[in-house]
Coordinates of C-alpha atoms in Angstrom, one line a residue:
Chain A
X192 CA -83.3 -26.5 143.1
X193 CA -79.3 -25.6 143.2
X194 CA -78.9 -22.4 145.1
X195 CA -77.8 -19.8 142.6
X196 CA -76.6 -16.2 142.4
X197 CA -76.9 -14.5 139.0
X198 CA -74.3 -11.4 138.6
X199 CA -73.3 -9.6 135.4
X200 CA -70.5 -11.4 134.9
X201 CA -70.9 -14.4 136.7
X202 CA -73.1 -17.3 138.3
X203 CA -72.1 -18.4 141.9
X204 CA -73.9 -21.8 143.0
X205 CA -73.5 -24.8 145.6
X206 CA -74.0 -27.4 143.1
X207 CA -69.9 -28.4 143.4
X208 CA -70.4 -31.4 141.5
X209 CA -70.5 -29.4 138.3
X210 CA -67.1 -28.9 138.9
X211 CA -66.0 -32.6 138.5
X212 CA -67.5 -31.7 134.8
X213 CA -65.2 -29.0 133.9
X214 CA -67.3 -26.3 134.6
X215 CA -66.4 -23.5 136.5
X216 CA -63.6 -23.1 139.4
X217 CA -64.3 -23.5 143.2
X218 CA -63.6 -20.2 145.4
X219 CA -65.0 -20.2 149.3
X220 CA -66.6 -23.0 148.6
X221 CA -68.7 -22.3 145.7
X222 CA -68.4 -22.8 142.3
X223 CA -68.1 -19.8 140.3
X224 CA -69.6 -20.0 136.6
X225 CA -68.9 -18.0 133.2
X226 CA -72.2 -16.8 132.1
X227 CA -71.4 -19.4 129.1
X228 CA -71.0 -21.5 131.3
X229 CA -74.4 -21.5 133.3
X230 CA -76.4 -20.7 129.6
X231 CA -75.4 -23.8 128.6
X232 CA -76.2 -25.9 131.8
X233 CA -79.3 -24.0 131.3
X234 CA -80.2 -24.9 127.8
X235 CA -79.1 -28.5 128.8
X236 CA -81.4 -29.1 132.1
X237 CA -77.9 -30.3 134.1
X238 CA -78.7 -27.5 136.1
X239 CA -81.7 -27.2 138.5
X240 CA -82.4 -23.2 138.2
X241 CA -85.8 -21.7 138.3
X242 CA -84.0 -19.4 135.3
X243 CA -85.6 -20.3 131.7
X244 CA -82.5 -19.8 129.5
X245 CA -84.3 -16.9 128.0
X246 CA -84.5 -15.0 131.7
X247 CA -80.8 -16.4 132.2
X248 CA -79.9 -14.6 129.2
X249 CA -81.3 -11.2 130.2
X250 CA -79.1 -10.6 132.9
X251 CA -75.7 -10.8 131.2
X252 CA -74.2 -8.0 128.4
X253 CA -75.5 -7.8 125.0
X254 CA -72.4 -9.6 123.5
X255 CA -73.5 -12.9 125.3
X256 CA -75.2 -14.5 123.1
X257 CA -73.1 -15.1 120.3
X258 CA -70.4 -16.0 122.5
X259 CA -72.5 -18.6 123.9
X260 CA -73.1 -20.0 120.5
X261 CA -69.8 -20.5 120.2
X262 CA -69.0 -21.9 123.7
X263 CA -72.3 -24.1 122.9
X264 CA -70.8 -25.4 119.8
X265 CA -67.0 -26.5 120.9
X266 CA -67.8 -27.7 124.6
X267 CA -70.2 -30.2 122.4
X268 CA -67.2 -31.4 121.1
X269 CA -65.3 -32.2 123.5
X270 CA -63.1 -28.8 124.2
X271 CA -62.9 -27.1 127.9
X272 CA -63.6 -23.3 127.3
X273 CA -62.3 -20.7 130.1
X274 CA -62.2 -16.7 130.0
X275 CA -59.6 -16.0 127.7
X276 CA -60.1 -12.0 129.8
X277 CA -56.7 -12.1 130.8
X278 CA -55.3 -12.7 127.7
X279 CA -57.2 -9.9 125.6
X280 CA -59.4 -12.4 124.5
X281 CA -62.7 -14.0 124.7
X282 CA -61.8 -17.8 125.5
X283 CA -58.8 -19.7 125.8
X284 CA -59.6 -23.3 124.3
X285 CA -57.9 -26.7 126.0
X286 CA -57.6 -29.3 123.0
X287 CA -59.8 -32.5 123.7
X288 CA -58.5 -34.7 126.9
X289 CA -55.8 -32.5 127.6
X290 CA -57.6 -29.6 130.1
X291 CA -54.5 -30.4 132.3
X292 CA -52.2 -28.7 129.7
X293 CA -52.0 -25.4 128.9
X294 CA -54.4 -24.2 126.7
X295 CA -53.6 -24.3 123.0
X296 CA -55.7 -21.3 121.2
X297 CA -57.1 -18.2 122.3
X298 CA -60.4 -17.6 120.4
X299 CA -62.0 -14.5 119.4
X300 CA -66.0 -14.1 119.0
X301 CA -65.9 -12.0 116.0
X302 CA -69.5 -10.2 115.5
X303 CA -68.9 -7.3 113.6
X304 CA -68.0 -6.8 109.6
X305 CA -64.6 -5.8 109.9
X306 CA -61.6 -6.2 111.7
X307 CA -58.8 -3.6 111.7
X308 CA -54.9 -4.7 110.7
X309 CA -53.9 -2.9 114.1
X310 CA -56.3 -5.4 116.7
X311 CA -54.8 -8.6 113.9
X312 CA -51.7 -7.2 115.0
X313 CA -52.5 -7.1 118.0
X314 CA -53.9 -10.7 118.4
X315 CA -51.2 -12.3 117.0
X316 CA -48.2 -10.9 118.8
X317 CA -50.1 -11.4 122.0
X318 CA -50.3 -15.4 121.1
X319 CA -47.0 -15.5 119.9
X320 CA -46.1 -13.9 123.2
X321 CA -47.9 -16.5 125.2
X322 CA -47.2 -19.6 123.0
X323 CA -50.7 -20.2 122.1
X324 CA -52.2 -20.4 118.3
X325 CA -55.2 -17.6 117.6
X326 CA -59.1 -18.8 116.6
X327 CA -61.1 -16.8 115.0
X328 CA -64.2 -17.9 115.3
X329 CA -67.4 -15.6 112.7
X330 CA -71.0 -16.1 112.7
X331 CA -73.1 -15.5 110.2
X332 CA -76.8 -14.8 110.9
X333 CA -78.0 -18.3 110.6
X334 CA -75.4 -19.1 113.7
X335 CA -73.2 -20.9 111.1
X336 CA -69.9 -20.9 112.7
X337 CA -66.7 -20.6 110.5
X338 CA -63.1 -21.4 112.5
X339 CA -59.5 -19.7 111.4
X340 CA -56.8 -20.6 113.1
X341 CA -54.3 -17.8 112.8
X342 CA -50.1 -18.0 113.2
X343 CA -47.9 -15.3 113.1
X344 CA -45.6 -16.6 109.5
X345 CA -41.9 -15.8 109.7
X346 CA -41.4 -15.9 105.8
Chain B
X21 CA -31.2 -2.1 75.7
X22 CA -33.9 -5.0 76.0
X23 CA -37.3 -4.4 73.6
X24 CA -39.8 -3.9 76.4
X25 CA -43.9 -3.2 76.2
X26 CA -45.0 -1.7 79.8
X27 CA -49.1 -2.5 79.9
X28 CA -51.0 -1.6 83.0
X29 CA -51.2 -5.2 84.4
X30 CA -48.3 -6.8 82.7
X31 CA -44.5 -6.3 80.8
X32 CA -43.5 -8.2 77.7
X33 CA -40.1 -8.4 76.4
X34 CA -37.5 -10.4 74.2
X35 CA -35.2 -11.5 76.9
X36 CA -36.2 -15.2 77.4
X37 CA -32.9 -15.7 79.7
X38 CA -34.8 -14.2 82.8
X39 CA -37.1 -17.1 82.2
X40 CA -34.0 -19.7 83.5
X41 CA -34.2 -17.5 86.8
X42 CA -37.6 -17.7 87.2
X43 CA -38.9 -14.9 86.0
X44 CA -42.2 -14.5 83.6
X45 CA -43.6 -17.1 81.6
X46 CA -42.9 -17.4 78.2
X47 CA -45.8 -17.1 75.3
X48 CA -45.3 -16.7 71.6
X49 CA -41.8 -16.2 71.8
X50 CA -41.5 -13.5 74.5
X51 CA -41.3 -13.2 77.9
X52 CA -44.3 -11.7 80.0
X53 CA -43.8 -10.5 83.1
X54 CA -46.0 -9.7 86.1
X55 CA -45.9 -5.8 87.3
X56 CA -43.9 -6.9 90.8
X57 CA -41.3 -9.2 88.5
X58 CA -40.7 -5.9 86.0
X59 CA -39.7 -3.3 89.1
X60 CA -37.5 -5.3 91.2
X61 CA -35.5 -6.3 88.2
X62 CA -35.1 -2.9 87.7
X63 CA -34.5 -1.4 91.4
X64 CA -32.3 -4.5 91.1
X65 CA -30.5 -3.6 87.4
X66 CA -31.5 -6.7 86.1
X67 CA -32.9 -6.0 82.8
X68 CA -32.1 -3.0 80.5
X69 CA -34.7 -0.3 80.0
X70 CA -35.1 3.1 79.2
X71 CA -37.6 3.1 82.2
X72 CA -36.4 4.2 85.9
X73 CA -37.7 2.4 88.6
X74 CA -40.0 6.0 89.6
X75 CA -41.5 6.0 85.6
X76 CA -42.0 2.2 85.6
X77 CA -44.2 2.4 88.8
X78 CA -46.3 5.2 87.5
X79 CA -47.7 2.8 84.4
X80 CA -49.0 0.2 86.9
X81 CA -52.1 0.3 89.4
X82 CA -52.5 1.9 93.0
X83 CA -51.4 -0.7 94.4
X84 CA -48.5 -1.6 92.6
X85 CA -45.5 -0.2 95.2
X86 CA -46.9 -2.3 98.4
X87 CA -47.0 -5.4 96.1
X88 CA -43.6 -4.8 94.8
X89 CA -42.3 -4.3 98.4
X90 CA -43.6 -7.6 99.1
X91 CA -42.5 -9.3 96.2
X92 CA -39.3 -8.3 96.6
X93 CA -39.0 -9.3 100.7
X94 CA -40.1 -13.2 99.8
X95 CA -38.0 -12.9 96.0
X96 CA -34.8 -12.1 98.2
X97 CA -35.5 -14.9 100.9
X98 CA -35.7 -17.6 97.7
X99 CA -39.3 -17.8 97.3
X100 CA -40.5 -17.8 93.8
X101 CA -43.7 -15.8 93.3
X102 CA -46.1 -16.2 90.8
X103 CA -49.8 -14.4 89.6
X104 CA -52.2 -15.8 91.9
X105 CA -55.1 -14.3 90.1
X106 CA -56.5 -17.7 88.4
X107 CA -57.0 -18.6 92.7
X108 CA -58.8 -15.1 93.5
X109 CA -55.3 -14.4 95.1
X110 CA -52.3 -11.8 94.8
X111 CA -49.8 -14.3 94.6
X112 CA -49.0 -18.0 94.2
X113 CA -46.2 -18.7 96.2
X114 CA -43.8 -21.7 96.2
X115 CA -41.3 -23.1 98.5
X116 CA -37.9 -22.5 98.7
X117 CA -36.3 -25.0 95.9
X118 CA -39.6 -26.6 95.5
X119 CA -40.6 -24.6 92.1
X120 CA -41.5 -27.7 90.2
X121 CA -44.3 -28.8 93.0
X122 CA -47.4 -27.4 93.2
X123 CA -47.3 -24.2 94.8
X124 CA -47.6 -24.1 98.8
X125 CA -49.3 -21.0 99.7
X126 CA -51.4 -18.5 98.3
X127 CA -50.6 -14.8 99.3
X128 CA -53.3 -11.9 99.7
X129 CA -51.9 -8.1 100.2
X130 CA -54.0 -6.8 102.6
X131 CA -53.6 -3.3 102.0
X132 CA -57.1 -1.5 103.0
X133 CA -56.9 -1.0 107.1
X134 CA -59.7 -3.8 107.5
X135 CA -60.6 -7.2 106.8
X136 CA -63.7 -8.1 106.4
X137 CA -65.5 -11.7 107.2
X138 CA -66.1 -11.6 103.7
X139 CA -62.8 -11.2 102.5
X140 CA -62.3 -14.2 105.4
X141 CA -65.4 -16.2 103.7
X142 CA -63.5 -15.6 100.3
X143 CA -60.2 -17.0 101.7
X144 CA -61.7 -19.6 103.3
X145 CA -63.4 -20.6 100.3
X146 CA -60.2 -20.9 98.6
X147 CA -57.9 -22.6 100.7
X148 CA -60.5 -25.1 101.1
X149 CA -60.7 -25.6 97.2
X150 CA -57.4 -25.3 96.6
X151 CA -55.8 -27.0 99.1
X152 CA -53.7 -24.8 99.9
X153 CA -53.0 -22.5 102.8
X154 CA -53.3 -18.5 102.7
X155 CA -51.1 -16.2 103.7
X156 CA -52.0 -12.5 104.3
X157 CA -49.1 -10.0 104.2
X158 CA -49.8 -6.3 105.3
X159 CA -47.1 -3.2 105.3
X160 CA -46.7 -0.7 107.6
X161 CA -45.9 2.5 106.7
X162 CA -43.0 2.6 107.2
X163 CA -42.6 -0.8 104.8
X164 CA -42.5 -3.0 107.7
X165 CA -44.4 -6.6 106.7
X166 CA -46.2 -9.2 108.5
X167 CA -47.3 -12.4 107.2
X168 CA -49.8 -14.5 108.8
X169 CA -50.6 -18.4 108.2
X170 CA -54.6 -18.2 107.5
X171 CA -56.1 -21.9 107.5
X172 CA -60.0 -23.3 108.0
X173 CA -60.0 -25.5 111.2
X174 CA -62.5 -28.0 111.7
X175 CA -63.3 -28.1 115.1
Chain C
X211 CA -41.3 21.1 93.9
X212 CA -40.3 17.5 95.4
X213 CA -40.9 15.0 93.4
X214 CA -43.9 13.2 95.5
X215 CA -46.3 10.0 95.3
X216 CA -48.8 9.8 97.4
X217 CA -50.3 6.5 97.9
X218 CA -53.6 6.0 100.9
X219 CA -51.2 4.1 103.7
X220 CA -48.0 6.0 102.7
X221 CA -46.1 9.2 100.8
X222 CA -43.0 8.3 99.0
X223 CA -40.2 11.5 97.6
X224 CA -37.2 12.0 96.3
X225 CA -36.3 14.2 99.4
X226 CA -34.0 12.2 101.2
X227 CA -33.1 15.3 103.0
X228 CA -35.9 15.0 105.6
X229 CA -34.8 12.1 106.9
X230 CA -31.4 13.1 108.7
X231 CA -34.5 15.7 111.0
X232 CA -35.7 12.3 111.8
X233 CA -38.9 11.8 109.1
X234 CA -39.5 8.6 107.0
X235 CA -37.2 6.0 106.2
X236 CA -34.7 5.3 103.0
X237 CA -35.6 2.3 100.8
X238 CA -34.6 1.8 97.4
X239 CA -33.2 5.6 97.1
X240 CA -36.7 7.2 98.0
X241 CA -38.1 8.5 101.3
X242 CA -41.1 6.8 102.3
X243 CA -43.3 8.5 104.9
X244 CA -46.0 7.8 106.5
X245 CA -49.4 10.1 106.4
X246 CA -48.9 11.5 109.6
X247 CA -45.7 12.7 108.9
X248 CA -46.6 13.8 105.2
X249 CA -49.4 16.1 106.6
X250 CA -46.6 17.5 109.6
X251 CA -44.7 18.3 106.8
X252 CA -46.9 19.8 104.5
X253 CA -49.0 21.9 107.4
X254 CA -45.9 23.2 108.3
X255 CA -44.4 24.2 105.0
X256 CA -41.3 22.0 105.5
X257 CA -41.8 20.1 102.2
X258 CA -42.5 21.5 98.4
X259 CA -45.3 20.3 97.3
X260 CA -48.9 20.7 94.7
X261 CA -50.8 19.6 97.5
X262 CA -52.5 21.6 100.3
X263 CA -53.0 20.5 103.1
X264 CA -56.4 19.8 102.6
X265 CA -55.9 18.0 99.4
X266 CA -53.6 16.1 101.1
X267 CA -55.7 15.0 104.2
X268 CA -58.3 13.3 101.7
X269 CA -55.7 10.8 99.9
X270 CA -55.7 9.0 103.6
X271 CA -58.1 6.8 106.1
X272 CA -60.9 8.4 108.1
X273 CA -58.7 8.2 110.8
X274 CA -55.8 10.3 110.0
X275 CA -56.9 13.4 111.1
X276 CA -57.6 12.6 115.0
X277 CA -53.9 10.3 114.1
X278 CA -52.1 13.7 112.7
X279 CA -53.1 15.6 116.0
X280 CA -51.5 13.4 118.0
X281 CA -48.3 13.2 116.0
X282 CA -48.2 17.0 115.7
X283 CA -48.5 17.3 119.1
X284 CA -45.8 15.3 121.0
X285 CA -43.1 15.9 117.4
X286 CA -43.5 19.5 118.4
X287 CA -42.8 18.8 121.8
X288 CA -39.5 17.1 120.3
X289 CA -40.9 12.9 120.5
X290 CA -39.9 10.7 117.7
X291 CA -43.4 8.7 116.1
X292 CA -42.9 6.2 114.2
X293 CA -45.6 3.1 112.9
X294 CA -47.3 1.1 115.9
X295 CA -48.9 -1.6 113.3
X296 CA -46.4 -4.4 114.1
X297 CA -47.4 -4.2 118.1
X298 CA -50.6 -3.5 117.5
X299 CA -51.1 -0.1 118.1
X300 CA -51.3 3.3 116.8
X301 CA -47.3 4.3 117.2
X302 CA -44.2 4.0 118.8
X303 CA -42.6 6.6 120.9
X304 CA -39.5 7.3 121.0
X305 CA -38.2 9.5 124.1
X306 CA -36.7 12.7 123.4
X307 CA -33.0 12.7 122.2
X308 CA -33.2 8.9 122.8
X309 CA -34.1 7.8 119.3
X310 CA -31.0 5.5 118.9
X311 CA -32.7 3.1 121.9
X312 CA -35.8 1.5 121.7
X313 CA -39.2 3.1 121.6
X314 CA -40.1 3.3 125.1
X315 CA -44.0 3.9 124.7
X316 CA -46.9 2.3 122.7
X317 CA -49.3 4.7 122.3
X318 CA -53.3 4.1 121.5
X319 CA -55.0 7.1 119.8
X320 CA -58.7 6.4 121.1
X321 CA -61.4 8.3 119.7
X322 CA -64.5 5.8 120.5
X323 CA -66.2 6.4 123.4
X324 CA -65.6 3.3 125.5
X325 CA -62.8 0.6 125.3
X326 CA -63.5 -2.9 126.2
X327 CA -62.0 -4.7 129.0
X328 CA -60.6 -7.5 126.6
X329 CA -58.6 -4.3 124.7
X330 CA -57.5 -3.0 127.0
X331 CA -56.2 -6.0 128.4
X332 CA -54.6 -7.1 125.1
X333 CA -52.9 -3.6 125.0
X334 CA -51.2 -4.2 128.1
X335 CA -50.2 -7.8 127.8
X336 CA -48.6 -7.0 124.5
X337 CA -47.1 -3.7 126.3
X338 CA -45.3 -6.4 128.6
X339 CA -44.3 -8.7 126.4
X340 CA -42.5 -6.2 124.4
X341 CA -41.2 -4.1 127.6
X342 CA -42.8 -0.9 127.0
X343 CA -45.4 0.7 128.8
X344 CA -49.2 2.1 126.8
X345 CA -49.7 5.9 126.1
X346 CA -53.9 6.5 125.8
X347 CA -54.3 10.0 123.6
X348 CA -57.8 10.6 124.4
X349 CA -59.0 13.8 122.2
X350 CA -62.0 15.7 123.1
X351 CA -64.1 17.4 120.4
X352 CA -61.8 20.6 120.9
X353 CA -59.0 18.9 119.6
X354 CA -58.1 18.6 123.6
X355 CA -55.3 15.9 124.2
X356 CA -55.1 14.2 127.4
X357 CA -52.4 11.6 127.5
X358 CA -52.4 8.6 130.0
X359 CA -49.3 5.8 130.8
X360 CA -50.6 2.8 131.6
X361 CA -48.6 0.0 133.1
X362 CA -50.0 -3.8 134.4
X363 CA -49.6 -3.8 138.0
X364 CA -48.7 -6.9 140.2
X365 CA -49.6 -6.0 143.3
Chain D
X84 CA -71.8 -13.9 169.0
X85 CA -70.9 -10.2 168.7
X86 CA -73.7 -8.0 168.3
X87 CA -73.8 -7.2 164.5
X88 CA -76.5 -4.9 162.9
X89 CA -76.0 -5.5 159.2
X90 CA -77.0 -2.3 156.9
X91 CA -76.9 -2.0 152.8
X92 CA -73.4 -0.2 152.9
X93 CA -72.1 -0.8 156.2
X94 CA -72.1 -3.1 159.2
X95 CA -71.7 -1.8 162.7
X96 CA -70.7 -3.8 165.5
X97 CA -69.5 -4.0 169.5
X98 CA -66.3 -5.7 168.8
X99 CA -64.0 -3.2 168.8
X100 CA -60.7 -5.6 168.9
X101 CA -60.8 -6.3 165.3
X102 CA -60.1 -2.3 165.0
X103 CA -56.4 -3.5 165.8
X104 CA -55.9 -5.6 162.8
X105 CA -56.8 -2.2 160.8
X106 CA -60.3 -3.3 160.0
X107 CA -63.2 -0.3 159.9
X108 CA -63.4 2.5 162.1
X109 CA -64.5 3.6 165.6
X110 CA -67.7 5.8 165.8
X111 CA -69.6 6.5 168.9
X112 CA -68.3 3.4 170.7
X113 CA -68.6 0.8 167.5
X114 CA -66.7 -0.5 165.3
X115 CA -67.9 0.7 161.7
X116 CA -67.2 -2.1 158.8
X117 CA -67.2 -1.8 155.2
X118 CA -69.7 -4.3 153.4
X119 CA -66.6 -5.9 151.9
X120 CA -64.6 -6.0 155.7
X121 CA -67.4 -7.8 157.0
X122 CA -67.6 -10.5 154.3
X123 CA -63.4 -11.0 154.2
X124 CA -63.8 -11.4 158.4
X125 CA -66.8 -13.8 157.9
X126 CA -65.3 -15.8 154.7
X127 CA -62.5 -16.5 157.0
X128 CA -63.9 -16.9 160.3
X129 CA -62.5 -13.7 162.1
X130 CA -66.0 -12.9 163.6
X131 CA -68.9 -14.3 165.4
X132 CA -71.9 -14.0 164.0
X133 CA -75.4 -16.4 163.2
X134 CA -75.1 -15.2 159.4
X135 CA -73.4 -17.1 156.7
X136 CA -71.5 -15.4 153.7
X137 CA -74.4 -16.4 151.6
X138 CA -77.0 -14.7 153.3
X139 CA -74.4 -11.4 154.2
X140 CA -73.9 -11.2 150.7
X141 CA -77.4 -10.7 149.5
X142 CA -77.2 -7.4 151.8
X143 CA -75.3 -5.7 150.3
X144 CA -75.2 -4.2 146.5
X145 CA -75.1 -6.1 143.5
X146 CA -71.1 -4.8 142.7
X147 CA -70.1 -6.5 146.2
X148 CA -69.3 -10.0 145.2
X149 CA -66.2 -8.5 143.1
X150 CA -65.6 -5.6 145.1
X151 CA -65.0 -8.5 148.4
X152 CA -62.8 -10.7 145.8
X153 CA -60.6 -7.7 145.2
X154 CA -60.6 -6.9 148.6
X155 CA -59.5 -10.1 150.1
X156 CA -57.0 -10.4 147.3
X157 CA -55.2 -7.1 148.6
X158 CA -56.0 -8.1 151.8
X159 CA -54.4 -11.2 152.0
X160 CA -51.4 -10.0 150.3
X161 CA -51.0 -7.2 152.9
X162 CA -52.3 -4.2 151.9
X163 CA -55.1 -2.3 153.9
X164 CA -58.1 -1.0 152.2
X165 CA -60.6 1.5 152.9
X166 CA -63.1 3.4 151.6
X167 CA -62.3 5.6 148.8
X168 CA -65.5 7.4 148.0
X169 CA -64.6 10.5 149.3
X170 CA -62.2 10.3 146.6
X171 CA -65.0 9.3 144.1
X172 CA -63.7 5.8 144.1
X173 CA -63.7 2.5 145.5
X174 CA -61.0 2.2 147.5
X175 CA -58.1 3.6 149.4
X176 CA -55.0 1.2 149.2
X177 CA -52.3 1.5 151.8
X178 CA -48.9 0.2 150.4
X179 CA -48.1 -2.4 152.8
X180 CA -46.6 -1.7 156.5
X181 CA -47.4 2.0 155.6
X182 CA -50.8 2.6 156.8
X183 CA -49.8 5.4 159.0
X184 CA -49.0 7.3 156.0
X185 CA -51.5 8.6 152.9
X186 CA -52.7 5.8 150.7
X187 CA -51.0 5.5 147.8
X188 CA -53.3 4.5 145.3
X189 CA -57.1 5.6 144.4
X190 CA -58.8 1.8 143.1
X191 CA -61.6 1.6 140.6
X192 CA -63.2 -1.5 140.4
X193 CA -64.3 -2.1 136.7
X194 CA -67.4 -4.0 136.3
X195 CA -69.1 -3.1 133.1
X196 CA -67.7 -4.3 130.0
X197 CA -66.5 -1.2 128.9
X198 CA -64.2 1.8 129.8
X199 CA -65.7 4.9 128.9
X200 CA -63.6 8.3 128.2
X201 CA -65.8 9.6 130.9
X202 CA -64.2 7.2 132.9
X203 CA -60.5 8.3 131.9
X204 CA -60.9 11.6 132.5
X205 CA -62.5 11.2 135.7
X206 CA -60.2 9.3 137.1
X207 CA -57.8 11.7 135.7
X208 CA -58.9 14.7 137.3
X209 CA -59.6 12.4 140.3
X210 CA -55.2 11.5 140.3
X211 CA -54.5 15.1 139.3
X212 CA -56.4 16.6 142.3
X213 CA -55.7 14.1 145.1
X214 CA -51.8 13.1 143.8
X215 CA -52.3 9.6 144.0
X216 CA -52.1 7.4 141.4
X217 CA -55.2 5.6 140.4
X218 CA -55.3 1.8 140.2
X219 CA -57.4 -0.5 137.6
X220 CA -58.9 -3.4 139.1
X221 CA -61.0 -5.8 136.8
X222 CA -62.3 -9.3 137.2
X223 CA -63.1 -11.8 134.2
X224 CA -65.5 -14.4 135.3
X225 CA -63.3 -16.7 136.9
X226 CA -62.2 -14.5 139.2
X227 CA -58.8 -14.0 138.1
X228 CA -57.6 -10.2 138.4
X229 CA -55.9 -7.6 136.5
X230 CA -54.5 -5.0 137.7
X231 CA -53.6 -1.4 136.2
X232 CA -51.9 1.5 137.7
X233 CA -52.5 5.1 135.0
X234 CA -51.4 7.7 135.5
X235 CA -52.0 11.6 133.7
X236 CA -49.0 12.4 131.6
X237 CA -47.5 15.4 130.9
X238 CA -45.6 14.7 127.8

C-alpha cells in the first residue's frame, strides 16, 4: 500500500516513481496528484490505494467526473494533461512526446447546453494571449467525446 | 434606374454586369441576388434603386443588418461571399482570388448570446462532410466582429 | 419621433445627434446603440420614441435589465460604457473625461451566486494581457450595487 | 528535542528563540505557533522534534495542506504571516521588512471551487472596516498559486 492523502483538490503520496510517468509534480518530497490524476491510477490498478475508484471519486467536487473522462480518454493516447487553473481553464494539453515544450492547447470540459459569446470571447483572447490553441472538449450522455479546436481568425 | 424585385430572402434584377464583379447568380436571364449582396450595393451606390438603404432593410428578415455588417467587413477585405444555405450555413466563403476553387470556409452568424453543443454537433457535422472548415462570426453591439476558425480534431 | 429600429443585440436611428454626448457609434449614416444605452435613453426621456420603456426592455436578452442598472449607474456618475464582448466581458470603462484614452476597466456584471475559480482566473489573465484591471458589479435583490477592482497580484 | 505539545489549531512549545525570526507568539513563557508555522519550521528543519511533516500534518484541519503551501510561499519570499481570524480571515500579511507596522493585507485562502457573493461582500465589509486590502489566494492542484488583491470601489 502507497501512503496516500486524499484532499479536495488533491492527492499527496510517497510513491515518487509515478513521477518518472508524468504524473504529478514533486513538492517536499512528495508527489502531489490532480484528482484526474490519481482517478485514473485508480481505475488502472498502477496505484496501490485501499480507495475503490468509486470511494476515490466521492471525495473530489461534483464536476470531477466528466473531467476525468476526458483526462481518461487523451492521457490513453499519449497526451500529458496538467491543471490548466492558471490559465482560466481546465487542462493545458502537451502534444505527444513533446511534455518538454510548452503546452499547445488549453482544453475546456464543457458539461452544460450552452456556452455564452462573452466566456468564447473570453477563451479565445486568453489563448491568443498565451500562444496556445483552445479545445473544446463536449460530452454527451453516453461519455462520447467530441474535440474543437478553436483559433481566434483574423479575416 | 435598374428594374428591381425586393422578396423577403432574395432580389432579382436586369443588371447582369454586377455578375462580372461577383455579385448574384444569374437564372433565366436575370440576376438574383442574396439579401447581404442587395444592401451593400446600395449603402455602397452600386446599383440604382428607388429603395434607400433604411427601406431595403425593412423587406428582409431579423437578422438581416448583422448579416449585412458582416458581409460587408469580408466583401471589403476581397472575400467573395456566397449563400451557404445548401451546407446548413450563412455563408459560403472563398479565398481571396481563389473564386473559381471550391469554397474554403463556411461562415455561421452567431447572433443569439449562446451556442449550444448542438449547434457545435451541427457544425461539426458539417465541416466533417463538407470538408471544409467553419467559421463563426459574432457582432458586438457596437458592430465590432470576431471570427473564429471552428475545426473537428481527432485526438 | 426618431426614426428607430430596434433589433434584440442592438438599436439603430437616424439620431446622429446623441453621439457627440458620447452614446452609440456612426456607421453607414445611422447611430447604432447598444440596449443598454437605448433603455438610458428612453428611461430618461432623452430620445423620441413609440416605445416605453417597458416595451422596450422586452425586445432584449434576459440579461439586460441587471446590465442597464449597471450602465445607468456609473453614466450618471459621468463613466463612459461601451461593449465588453471582444475581451470577454460585460463592458468597458472608460474613466471620466478620459474617453479619448483607452478604457481603463473591464467590468463583469455578476448576478449568479458563485463564480468559479477557473473564471475568475480567466478574467484576470485576460485583464493583464490587455492592461486593464476587472470591475465585479455585484447587485443584490434591491437593486444594491457594490463594485469591486480586482487586480492579479505578484507577490 | 524541544518540548512540543501539538494541538488541532496550535502548537505550543519551550523554544522561545524561534520568536526572533518573527515566528508565533509568547504566552505564559511559550512560544505559541500557528499550525501552518509549525509545519514551514519542520518542512525545513528549523525545529527539533520526533514528528515528521507527514504525521504533523494529519493534526491539523483538512484546509492546512494549502494553507502551509501558501504560507511558506510568502514565507520564503519574505513576508511574515499571522493569524488573521480576528479579522475573519486567514491571514495577516506583513509587507516585507515592515512588520513593526499594521499588516497590510487581509488573505483568504480559496479552497472550494467557487466564489460566492457572500464571499465578496464579506470580504468587502471585512476591507471597508479594517482599511486593508484583502488578498485572494488560490491553489490549483499542482500547487501553483494565484494571487488577487480587491478592493471596494467607490466609483
Amino acid at each position: 500500500m502507497d501512503e496516500i492523502k486524499v484532499f479536495r483538490d488533491k492527492v499527496i503520496t510517497d510513491n515518487l516513481n509515478l513521477h518518472q510517468k508524468n504524473f504529478g509534480i514533486i513538492e517536499y518530497g512528495k508527489l502531489v496528484l490532480m484528482p484526474e490524476e490519481f482517478l485514473y491510477l485508480v481505475s488502472n490498478n498502477k496505484i496501490k490505494t485501499k480507495y475503490s475508484f468509486d470511494a476515490a471519486i466521492l471525495k473530489f467536487s461534483k464536476k470531477i467526473y466528466n473531467k476525468f473522462i476526458i483526462y481518461s480518454d487523451l492521457r490513453k493516447k499519449g497526451y500529458i494533461l496538467k491543471s490548466g487553473l492558471k490559465f482560466g481553464s481546465d487542462f493545458r494539453v502537451y502534444d505527444k512526446n513533446k511534455f518538454n515544450e510548452h503546452s499547445k492547447w488549453l482544453l475546456n470540459v464543457i458539461t452544460k447546453d450552452k456556452i455564452s459569446k462573452k466566456d468564447f470571447s473570453a477563451m479565445n483572447r486568453l489563448a491568443n494571449s498565451t500562444k496556445k490553441n483552445i479545445i473544446l472538449a463536449y460530452l454527451d450522455s453516453e461519455n462520447g467525446i467530441s474535440y474543437f479546436e478553436i483559433s481566434w481568425k483574423k479575416l
